[in-house]
């Protein structure tokens, strides 16, 4: 079974909630990569300024290090991982990482972000995230999942495909 999993997607896709539910189901450690952002990144996003690649590299190194750390339980990380190069940076440190891309309709994303109290990511940055998102490519280990049927359903469907995730490239799931 895959021991390092990134639940990825744009803000509001449900990365943290689905990732935590998945980790609980499989008995893995859970890390929300938002907690790994340097204060300067959080300050930029809070101000509505999109991060640049140079802002992301140190953060992605921390994400990769967290996934590469020895954990007998495995590790699930919620991380946007929007571009292929970001996922490559994570895989450079944790080569066996599998990615689960959560797809959600844009109006649902906007609603979720609006209803999310106290989060530093404003709705105004959603468009830039959607423009930046590069879907998983055929040679990347992972799956694409429509996560519009709820947290537990998404976690259950991911669990049902975990055994095969490590051995196949990205697959679409309904």
CSV table of N, CA, C and O in Angstrom, one decimal, residues 20 30 32 37 50 60 71 103 114 138 159 161 166 171:
chain,number,residue,atom,x,y,z
A,20,UNK,N,-7.6,14.4,6.1
A,20,UNK,CA,-7.7,13.9,7.5
A,20,UNK,C,-8.6,12.7,7.7
A,20,UNK,O,-8.3,11.8,8.4
A,30,UNK,N,-1.4,12.6,9.6
A,30,UNK,CA,-1.9,13.6,8.8
A,30,UNK,C,-1.2,14.9,9.0
A,30,UNK,O,-1.0,15.3,10.1
A,32,UNK,N,-1.4,19.0,7.5
A,32,UNK,CA,-1.9,20.0,6.6
A,32,UNK,C,-0.8,20.9,6.2
A,32,UNK,O,-0.2,21.5,7.1
A,37,UNK,N,3.7,26.5,5.8
A,37,UNK,CA,4.0,27.7,5.1
A,37,UNK,C,4.8,28.7,6.0
A,37,UNK,O,4.4,28.9,7.2
A,50,UNK,N,-1.1,36.4,-4.8
A,50,UNK,CA,-0.7,35.0,-5.1
A,50,UNK,C,0.8,34.8,-4.8
A,50,UNK,O,1.6,35.7,-5.0
A,60,UNK,N,7.6,23.7,-0.4
A,60,UNK,CA,7.5,22.3,-1.0
A,60,UNK,C,8.6,21.4,-0.5
A,60,UNK,O,8.4,20.2,-0.4
A,71,UNK,N,7.7,6.9,8.8
A,71,UNK,CA,6.5,6.8,9.6
A,71,UNK,C,5.9,5.4,9.4
A,71,UNK,O,5.6,5.0,8.3
A,103,UNK,N,-11.4,17.2,-7.6
A,103,UNK,CA,-12.0,18.1,-8.5
A,103,UNK,C,-13.4,18.5,-7.9
A,103,UNK,O,-14.1,17.7,-7.4
A,114,UNK,N,-16.1,30.9,0.9
A,114,UNK,CA,-16.8,32.0,1.6
A,114,UNK,C,-17.3,31.6,3.0
A,114,UNK,O,-17.3,32.4,3.9
A,138,UNK,N,-0.4,11.6,-17.2
A,138,UNK,CA,-0.5,10.1,-17.4
A,138,UNK,C,0.6,9.3,-16.7
A,138,UNK,O,0.3,8.2,-16.2
A,159,UNK,N,-9.7,5.1,-0.4
A,159,UNK,CA,-9.3,3.8,0.2
A,159,UNK,C,-9.4,2.6,-0.7
A,159,UNK,O,-8.6,1.7,-0.8
A,161,UNK,N,-9.1,2.5,-3.7
A,161,UNK,CA,-8.1,2.5,-4.8
A,161,UNK,C,-6.7,2.5,-4.4
A,161,UNK,O,-5.7,2.5,-5.2
A,166,UNK,N,-0.1,2.7,-6.1
A,166,UNK,CA,1.4,2.7,-6.2
A,166,UNK,C,1.9,2.1,-7.5
A,166,UNK,O,3.0,2.4,-7.9
A,171,UNK,N,-5.2,7.9,-12.7
A,171,UNK,CA,-6.5,7.4,-13.2
A,171,UNK,C,-7.6,8.3,-12.8
A,171,UNK,O,-7.6,8.8,-11.7
